[in-house]
Coordinates of C-alpha atoms in Angstrom, one line a residue:
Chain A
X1 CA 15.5 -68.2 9.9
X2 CA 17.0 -67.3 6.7
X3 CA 13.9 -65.1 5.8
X4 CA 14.7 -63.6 8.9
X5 CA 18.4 -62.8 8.5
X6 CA 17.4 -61.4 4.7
X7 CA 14.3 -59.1 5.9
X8 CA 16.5 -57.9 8.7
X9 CA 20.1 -57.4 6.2
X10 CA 17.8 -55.3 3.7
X11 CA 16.5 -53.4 6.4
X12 CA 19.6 -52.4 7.6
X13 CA 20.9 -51.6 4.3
X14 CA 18.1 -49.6 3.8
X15 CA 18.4 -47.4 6.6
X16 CA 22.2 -47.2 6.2
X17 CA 21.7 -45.5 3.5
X18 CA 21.3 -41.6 3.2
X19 CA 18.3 -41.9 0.9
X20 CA 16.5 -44.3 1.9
X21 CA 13.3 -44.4 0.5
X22 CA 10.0 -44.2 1.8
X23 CA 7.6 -47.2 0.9
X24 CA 5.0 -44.1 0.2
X25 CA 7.0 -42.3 -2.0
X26 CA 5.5 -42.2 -5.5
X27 CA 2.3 -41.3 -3.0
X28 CA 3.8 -38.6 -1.7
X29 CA 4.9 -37.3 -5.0
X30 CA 2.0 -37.9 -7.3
X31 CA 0.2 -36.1 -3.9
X32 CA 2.3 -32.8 -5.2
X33 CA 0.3 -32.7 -8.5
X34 CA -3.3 -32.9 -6.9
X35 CA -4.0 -29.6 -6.3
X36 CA -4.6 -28.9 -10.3
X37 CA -4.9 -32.8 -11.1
X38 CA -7.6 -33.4 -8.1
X39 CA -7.0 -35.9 -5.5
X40 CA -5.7 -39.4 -6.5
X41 CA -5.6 -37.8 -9.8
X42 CA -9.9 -37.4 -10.1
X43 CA -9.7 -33.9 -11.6
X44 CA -13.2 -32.1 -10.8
X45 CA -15.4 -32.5 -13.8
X46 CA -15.6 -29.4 -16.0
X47 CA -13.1 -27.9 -14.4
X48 CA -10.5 -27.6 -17.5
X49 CA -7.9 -29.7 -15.6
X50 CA -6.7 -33.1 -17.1
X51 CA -7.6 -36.4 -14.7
X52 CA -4.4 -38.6 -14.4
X53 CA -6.6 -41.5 -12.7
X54 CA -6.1 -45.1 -14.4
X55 CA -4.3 -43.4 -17.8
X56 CA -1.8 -46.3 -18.7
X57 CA 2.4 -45.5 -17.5
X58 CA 3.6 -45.1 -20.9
X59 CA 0.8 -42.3 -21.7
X60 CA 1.4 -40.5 -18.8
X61 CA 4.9 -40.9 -18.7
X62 CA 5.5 -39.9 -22.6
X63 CA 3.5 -36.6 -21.8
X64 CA 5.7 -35.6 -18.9
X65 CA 8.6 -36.1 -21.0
X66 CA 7.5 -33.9 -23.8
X67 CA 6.8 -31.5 -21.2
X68 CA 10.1 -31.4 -19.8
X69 CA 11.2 -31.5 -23.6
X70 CA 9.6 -28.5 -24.8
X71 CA 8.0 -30.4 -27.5
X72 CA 4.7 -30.6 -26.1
X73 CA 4.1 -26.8 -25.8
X74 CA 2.4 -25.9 -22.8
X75 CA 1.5 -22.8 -20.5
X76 CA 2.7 -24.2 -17.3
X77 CA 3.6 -28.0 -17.5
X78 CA 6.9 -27.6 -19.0
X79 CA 8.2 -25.3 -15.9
X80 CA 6.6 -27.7 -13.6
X81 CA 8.0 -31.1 -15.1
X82 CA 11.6 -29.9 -15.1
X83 CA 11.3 -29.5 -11.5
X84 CA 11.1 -33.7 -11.1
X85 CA 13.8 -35.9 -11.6
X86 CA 13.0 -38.4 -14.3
X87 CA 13.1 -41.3 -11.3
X88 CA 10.4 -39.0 -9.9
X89 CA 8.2 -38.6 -13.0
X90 CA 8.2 -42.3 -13.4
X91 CA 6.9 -42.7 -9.8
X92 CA 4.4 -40.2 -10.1
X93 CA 3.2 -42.1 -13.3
X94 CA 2.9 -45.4 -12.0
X95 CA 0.7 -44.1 -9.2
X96 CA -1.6 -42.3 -11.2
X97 CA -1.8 -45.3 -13.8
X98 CA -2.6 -47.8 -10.4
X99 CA -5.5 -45.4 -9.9
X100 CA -9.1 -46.9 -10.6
Chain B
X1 CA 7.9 -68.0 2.7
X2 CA 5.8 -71.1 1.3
X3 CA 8.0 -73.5 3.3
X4 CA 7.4 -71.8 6.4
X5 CA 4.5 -72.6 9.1
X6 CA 2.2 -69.4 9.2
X7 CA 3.5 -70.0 13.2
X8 CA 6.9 -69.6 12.7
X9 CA 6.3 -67.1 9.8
X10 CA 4.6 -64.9 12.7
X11 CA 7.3 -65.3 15.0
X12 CA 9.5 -64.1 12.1
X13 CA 7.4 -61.2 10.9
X14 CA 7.8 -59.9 14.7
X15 CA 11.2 -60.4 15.0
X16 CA 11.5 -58.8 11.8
X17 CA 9.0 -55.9 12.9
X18 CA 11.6 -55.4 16.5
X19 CA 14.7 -55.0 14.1
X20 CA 13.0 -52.6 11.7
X21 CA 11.9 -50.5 14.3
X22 CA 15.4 -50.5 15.9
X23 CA 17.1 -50.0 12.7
X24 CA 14.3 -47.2 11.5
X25 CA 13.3 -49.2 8.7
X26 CA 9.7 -49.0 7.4
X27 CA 8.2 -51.8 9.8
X28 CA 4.6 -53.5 9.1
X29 CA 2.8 -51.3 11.8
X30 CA -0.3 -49.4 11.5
X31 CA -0.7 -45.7 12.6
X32 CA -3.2 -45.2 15.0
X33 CA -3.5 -42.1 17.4
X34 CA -5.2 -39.0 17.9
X35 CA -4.3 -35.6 15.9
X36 CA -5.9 -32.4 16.5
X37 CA -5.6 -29.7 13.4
X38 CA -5.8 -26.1 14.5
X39 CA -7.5 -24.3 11.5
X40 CA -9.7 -25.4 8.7
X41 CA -8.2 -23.2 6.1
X42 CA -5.9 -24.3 2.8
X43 CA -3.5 -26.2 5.1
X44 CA -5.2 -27.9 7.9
X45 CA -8.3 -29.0 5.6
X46 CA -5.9 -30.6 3.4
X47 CA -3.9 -32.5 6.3
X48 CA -7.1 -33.4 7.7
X49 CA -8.7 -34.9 5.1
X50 CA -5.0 -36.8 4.0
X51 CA -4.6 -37.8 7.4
X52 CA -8.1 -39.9 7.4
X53 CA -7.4 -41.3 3.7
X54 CA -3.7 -42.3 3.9
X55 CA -4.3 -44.0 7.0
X56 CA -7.2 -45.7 6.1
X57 CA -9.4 -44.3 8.7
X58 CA -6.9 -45.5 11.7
X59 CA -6.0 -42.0 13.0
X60 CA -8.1 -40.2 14.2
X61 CA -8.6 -36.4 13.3
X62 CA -10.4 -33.5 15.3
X63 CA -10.3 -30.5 13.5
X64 CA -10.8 -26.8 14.9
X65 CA -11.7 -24.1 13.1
X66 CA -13.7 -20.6 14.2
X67 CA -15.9 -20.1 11.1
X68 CA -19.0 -22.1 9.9
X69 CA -17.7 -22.4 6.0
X70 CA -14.2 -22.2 4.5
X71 CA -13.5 -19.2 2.4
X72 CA -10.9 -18.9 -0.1
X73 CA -9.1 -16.0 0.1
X74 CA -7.7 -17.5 -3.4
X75 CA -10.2 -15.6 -6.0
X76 CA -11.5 -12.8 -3.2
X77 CA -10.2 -10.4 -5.4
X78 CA -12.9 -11.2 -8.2
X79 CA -15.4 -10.6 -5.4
X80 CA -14.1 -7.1 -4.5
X81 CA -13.7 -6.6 -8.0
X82 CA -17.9 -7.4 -8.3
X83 CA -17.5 -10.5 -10.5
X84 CA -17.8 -13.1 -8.5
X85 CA -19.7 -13.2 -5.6
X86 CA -19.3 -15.1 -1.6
X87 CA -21.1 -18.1 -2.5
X88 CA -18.6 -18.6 -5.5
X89 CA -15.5 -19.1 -2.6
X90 CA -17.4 -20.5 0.2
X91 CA -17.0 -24.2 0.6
X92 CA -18.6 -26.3 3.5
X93 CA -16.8 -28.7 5.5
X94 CA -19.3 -31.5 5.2
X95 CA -17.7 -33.1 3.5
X96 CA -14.7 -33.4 5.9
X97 CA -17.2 -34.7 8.2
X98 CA -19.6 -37.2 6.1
X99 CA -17.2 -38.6 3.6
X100 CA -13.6 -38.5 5.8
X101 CA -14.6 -38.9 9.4
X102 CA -12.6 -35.9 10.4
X103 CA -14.5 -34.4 13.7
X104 CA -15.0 -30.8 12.8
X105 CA -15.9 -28.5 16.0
X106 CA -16.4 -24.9 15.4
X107 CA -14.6 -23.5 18.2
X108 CA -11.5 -22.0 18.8
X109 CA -8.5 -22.5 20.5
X110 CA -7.6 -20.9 23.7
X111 CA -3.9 -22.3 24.5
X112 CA -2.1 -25.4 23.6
X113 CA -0.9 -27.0 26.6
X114 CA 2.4 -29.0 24.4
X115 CA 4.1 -30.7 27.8
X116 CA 0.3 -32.0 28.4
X117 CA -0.4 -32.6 24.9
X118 CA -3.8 -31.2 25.3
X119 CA -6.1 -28.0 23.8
X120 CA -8.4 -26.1 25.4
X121 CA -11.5 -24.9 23.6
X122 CA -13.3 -21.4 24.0
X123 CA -16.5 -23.4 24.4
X124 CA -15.3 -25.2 27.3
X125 CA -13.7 -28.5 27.7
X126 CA -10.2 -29.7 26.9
X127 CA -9.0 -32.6 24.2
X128 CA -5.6 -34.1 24.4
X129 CA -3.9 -35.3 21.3
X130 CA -1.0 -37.4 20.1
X131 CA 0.3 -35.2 17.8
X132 CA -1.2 -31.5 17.4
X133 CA -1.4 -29.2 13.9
X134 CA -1.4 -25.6 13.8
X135 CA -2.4 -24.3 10.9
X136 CA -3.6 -21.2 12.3
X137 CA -2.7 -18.6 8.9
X138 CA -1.5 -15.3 10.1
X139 CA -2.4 -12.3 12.5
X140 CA -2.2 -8.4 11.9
X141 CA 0.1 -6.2 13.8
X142 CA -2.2 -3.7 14.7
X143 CA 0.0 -2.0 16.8
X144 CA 2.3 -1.4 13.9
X145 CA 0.1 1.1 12.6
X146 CA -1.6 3.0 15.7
X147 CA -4.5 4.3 14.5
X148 CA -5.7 1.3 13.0
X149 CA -5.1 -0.3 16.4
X150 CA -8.7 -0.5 17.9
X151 CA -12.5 -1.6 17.1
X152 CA -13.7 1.1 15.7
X153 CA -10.8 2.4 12.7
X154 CA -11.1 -1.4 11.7
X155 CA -14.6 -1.6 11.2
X156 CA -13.9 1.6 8.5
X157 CA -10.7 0.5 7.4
X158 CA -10.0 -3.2 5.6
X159 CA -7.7 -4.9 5.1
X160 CA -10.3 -8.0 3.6
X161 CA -6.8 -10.2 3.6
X162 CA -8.4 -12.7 5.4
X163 CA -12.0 -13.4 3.0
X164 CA -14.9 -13.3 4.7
X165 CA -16.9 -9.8 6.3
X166 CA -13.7 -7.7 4.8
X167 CA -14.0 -8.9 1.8
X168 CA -18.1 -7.8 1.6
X169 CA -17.1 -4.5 2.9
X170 CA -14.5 -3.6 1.0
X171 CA -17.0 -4.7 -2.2
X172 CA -19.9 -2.3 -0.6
X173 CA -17.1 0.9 0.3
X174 CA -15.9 0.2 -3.8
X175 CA -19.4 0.5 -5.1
X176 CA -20.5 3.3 -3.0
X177 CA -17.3 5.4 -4.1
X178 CA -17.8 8.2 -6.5
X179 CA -16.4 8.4 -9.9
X180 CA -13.4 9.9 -9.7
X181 CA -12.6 8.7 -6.3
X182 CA -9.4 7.1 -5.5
X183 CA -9.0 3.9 -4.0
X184 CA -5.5 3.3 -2.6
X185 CA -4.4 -0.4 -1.5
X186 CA -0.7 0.1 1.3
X187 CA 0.9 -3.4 1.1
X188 CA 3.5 -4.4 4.1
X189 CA 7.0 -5.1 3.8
X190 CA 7.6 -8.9 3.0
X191 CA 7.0 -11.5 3.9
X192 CA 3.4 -11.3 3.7
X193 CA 0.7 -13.8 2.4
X194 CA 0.2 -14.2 -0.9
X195 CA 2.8 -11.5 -2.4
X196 CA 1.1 -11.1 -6.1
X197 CA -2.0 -10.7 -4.0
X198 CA -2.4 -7.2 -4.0
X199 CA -1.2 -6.3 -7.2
X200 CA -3.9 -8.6 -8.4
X201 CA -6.5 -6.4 -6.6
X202 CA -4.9 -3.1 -7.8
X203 CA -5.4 -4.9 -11.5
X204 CA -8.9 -6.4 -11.2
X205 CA -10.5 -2.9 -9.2
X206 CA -8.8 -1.4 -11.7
X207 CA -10.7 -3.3 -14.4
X208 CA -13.9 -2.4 -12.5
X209 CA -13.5 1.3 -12.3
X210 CA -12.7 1.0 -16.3
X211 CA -15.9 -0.2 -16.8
X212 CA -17.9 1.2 -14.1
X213 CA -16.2 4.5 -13.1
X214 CA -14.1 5.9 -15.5
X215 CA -12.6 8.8 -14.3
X216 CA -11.4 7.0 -10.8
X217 CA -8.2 5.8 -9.9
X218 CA -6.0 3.0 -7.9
X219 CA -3.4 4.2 -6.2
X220 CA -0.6 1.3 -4.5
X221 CA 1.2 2.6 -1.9
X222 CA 4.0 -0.4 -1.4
X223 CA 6.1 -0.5 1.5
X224 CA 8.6 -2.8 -0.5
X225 CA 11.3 -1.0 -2.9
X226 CA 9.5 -2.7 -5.9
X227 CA 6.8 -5.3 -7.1
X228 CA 7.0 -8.5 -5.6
X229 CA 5.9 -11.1 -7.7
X230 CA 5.7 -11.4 -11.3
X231 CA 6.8 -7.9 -11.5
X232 CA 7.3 -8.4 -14.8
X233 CA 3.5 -9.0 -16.0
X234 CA 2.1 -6.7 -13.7
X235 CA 4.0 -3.6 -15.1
X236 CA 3.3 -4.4 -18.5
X237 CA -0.5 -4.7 -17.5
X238 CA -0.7 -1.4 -15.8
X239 CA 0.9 0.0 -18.6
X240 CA -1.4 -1.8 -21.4
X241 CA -4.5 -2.0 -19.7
X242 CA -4.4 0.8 -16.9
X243 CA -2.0 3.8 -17.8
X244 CA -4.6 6.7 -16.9
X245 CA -6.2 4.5 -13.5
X246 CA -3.3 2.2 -11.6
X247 CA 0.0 4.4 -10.1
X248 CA 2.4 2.4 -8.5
X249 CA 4.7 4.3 -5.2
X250 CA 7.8 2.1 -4.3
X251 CA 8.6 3.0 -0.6
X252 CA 5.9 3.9 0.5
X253 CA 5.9 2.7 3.8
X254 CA 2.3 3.3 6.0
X255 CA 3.1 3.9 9.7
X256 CA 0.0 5.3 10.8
X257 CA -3.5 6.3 9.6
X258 CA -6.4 9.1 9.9
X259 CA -9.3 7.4 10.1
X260 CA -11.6 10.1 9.6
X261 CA -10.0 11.4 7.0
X262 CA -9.1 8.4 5.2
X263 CA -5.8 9.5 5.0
X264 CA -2.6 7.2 4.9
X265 CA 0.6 8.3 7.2
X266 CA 3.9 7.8 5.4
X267 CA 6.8 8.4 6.4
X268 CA 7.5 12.0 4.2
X269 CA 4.1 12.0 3.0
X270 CA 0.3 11.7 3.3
X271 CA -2.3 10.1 1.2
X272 CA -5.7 10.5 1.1
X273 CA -7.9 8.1 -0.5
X274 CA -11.8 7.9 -1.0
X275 CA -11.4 4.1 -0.2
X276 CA -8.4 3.2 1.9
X277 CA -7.6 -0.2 2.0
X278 CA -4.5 -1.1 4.5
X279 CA -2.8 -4.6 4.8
X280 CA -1.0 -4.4 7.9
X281 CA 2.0 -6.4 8.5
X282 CA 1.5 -9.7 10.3
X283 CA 2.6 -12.8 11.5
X284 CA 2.3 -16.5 12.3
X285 CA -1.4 -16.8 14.1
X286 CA -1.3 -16.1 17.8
X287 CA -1.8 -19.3 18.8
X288 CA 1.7 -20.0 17.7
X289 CA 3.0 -17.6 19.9
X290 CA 0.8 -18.1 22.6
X291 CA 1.9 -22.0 22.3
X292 CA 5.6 -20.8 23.5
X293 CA 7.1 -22.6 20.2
X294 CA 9.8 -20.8 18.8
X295 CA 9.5 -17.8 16.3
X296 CA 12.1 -16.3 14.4
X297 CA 11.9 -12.5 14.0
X298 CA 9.0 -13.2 16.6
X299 CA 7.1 -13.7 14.0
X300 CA 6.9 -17.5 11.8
X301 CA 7.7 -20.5 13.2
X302 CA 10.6 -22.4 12.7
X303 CA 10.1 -26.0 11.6
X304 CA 12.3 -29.2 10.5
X305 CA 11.2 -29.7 6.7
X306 CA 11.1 -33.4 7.1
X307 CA 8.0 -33.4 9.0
X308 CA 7.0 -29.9 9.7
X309 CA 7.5 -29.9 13.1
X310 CA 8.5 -27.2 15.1
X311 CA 12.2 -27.2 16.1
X312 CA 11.4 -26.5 19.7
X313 CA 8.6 -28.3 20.7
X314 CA 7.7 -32.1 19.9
X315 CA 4.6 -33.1 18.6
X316 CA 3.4 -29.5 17.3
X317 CA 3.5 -29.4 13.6
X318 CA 2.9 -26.3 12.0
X319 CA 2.3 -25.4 8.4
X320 CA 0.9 -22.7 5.8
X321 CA 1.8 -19.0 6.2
X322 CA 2.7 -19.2 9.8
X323 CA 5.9 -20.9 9.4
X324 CA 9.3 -19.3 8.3
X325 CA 9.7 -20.5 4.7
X326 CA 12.5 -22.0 3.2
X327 CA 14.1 -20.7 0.2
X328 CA 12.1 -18.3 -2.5
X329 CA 9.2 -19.9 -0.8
X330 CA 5.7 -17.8 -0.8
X331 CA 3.4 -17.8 1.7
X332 CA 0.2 -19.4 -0.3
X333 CA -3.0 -21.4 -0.1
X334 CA -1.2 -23.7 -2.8
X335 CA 2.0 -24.1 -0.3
X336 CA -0.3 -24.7 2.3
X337 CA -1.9 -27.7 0.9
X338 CA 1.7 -29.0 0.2
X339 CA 2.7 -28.5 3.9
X340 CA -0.6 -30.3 4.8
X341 CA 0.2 -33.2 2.8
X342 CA 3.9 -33.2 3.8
X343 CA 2.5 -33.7 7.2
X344 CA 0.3 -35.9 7.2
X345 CA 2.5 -37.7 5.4
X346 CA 5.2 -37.7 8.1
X347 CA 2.8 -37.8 10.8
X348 CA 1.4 -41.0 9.6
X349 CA 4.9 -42.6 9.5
X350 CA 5.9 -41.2 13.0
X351 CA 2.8 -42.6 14.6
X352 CA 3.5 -45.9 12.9
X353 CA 6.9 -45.5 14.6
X354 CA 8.8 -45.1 11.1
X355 CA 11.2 -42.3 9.7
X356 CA 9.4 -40.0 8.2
X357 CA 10.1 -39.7 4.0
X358 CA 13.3 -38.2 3.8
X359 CA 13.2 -36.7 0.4
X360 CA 9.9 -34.9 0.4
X361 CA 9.1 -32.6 -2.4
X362 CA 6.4 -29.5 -2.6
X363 CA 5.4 -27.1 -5.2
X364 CA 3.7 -23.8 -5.8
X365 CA 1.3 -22.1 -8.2
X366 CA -0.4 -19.0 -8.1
X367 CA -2.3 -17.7 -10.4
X368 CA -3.3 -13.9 -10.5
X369 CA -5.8 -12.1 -12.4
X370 CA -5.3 -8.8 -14.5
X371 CA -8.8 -8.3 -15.5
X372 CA -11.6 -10.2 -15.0
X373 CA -10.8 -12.8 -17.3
X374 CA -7.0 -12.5 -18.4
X375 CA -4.3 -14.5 -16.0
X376 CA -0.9 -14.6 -15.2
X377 CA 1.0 -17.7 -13.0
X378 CA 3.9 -18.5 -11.5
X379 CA 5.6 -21.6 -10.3
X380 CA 8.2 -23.6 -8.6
X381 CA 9.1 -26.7 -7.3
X382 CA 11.1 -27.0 -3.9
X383 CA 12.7 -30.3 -2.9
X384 CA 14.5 -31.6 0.5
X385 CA 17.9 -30.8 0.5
X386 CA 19.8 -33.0 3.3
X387 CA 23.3 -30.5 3.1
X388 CA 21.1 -27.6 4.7
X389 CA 18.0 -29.6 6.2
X390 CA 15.7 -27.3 3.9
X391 CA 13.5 -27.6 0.9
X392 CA 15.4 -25.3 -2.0
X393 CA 14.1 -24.1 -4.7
X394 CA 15.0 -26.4 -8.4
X395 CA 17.3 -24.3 -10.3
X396 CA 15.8 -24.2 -13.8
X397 CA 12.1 -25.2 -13.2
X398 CA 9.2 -23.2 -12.6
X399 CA 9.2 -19.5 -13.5
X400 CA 6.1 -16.9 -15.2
X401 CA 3.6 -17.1 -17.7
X402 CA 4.6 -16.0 -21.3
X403 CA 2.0 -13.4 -21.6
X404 CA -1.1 -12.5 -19.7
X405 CA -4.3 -14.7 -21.5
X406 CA -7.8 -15.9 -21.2
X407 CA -6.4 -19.6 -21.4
X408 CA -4.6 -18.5 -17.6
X409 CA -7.8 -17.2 -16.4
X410 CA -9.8 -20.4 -17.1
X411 CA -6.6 -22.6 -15.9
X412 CA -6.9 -20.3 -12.6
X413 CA -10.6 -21.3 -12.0
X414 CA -9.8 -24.6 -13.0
X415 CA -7.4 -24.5 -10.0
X416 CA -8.7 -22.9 -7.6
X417 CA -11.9 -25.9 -8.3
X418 CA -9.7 -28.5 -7.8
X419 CA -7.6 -27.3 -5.1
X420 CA -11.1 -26.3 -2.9
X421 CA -11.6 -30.0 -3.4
X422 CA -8.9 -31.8 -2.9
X423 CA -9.2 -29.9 0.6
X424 CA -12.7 -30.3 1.4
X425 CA -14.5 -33.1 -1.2

């Protein structure tokens, strides 16, 4: 019963408090970016738009930052990326790099 | 867990499953249920088809919408503008049907019975649901400009701000105009769909008369005291590309038209144009209304931004340009897709008897052409605020294309491809 006690105390801590997150989270987020990036990140081919499907965590998550940067210069990306917390960008990142 | 019996681990589990659920943690159960979505447009689409893929097939989705084919209101303007053409915005819902298992009737909606939980259709029948969403875009208020108010002065006088016949006839009345006609687009007071919307068609027929018509011009008579989106951009377009063909009248409020004349009624004034094309001010779709859930202004519906629901009545969700928006929020086909997923989203929890995601996040861009191949943007990104229970607007992110540029226009295709998808593929 142990198991029990420790499922049920991180539940409750969970839902104590304020922000508890949802187990779908970095779904729900990476979800946010597929109306450019297509869904799951499968961009339409030939469409101009970058697929974020299966690219590795570190990739994806190194562009994002030189987006929010400025370094990487961009037409849109940079105002969108500063929009994310960096907690959020990570999520969104290991998502996309679970993707097949 | 290895040194437990798979018995006694079951037993656990449930006990473990009863204390989430009382405590409103994320439990192990499965969402099942049936949703009906009101409208097939950017919105419902998009929550249909995310509904049937997040759940893994276990919730079942009947989706209602009126027409045979979705069309994108998004890039309409290139079609009044003669560059691109129906077929180019018209997407099928097979799709939907084939590939996601959404049920799609074409029918329509008579009244949503929300103490029931049940529909009925125009075609006869009723369907009850579990949870029910409207996405049902917006109506016009005829009556707020009288002369447009019947059959006939609409059949002459489009508004084409909903794509589809409107959008062909406005194209047709365009082409058959004389050089050196005048074709004068009234825009409503905000909030309206789509705000750089018709600034974008004042640009791109613009761009058509240029090359087409030389000597005719585009008049905008704007009910607002100045340009809504991307002002900016647009003025310094008009005044690059369109000085001699695009005026632009602040104020200019239409109360009431001459159809036979083709003459705009302001308040001080009167236009007339060769092509008149009036957007009349509207609101949420009348089956939101007719629903009895609560409006605001008597107009958009009011919903909780955790799970789009309306504040009044449990189990209707409602999303896309019928709702009140939060913050700097525009009424969009882009927003709409983020309600959708928002929803089903939250839905999906709710029916697995879970809180739905408390920090939920959507963003916007819109892209707007100012010729037929030169584009201008803007975005933002909105996230859940718990202090005032709405999504705000993230101080510092988003904001307007540099310049107009041909790299925009291709990014706005590219968009407007992958958006029609990720609704409908």
């Amino acid at each position: 019963m142990k198991r029990l006690t420790a499922i049920a105390a991180v539940c409750l801590l969970a839902s104590a408090g304020a922000h508890a997150a949802d187990p779908n989270l970095g779904r729900n987020l990476a979800a946010t970016c597929a109306n450019c990036h297509g869904t799951n990140g499968k961009a339409v081919p030939g469409g101009g738009m970058d697929s974020l499907a299966g690219e590795s965590k570190a990739k994806l998550l190194q562009k994002l930052a030189d987006f929010k940067s400025g370094d990487k210069p961009a037409s849109i990306m940079h105002q969108i990326t500063k929009g994310y917390t960096d907690e959020q960008l990570s999520l969104i990142a290991d998502y996309y790099a679970a993707q097949k | 867990m290895m040194l437990m019996k798979r018995r006694d681990f079951l037993k656990a589990a449930a006990a473990a499953g009863a204390m989430a659920s009382l405590y409103g943690c994320a439990g192990g159960n499965k969402a099942g249920g049936h949703v009906v979505v009101v409208g097939g447009g950017f919105g419902g689409a998009t929550v249909a088809k995310y509904l049937r893929m997040w759940s893994e097939g276990s919730v079942q989705v009947t989706l209602i919408e009126r027409n045979p084919a979705f069309v994108s209101c998004p890039i309409s303007n290139l079609v009044i503008a003669g560059t691109k053409s129906m077929e180019d915005i018209t997407v099928s819902y097979d799709n939907l049907k084939s590939k996601w298992g959404v049920r799609v009737l074409q029918d329509d909606v008579l009244a949503v019975d929300t103490a029931k939980r049940s529909v009925k259709l125009a075609k006869g029948g009723e369907m009850s649901y579990d949870r029910i969403v409207l996405s049902p875009g917006i109506d016009f208020m005829f009556d707020q400009i009288p002369g447009l108010n019947n059959a006939a002065a609409q059949e002459k006088i489009m508004h084409a701000w909903k794509a589809g016949p409107q959008t062909v006839t406005l194209r047709k009345q365009l082409e058959a105009m004389k050089d050196g006609g005048t074709f004068a687009i009234a825009i409503p007071k905000a909030p309206y769909r789509c705000p750089p919307g018709p600034y974008e068609r004042a640009c791109v027929v613009a761009d058509y008369f240029k090359k087409n018509k030389p000597k005719s011009k585009v008049v905008i008579l704007d009910a607002n005291e100045d340009v809504q989106s991307k002002k900016g951009l647009f003025v310094k377009a008009w005044n690059d590309l369109y000085k001699d063909t695009i005026e632009y009248r602040p104020n200019s409020e239409v109360k009431d038209i001459e159809v036979a004349s083709n003459t705009a009624i302001l308040e001080f004034d009167k236009f007339k144009a060769d092509v008149l094309n009036v957007i009349p001010p509207h609101r949420a779709g009348n089956i939101a209304a007719q629903s009895g859930i609560k409006l605001i202004n008597n107009r958009w519906v009011d919903v909780d931004w955790l799970t789009m629901e309306s504040t009044s009545t449990p189990g209707v969700h409602v999303i896309g340009d019928a709702i009140f928006p939060a913050p700097t929020m525009p009424k969009s086909g882009h927003m709409a897709n983020q309600h959708g997923k928002l929803t089903a989203a939250a839905i999906i929890n709710l029916l697995a008897g879970q809180a739905p995601n408390p920090t939920p996040v959507v963003m916007n861009t819109c892209y707007s052409f100012v010729d037929a191949k030169n584009a201008i943007h803007v975005a933002s990104i909105h996230q859940y605020d718990a202090a005032t229970k709405l999504v705000q607007p993230v101080k510092g992110a988003g904001g307007v294309s540099a310049a107009r540029n041909e790299l925009e226009g291709k990014a706005a295709m590219g968009w407007a491809k992958n958006i029609w998808a990720d609704m409908l593929a």
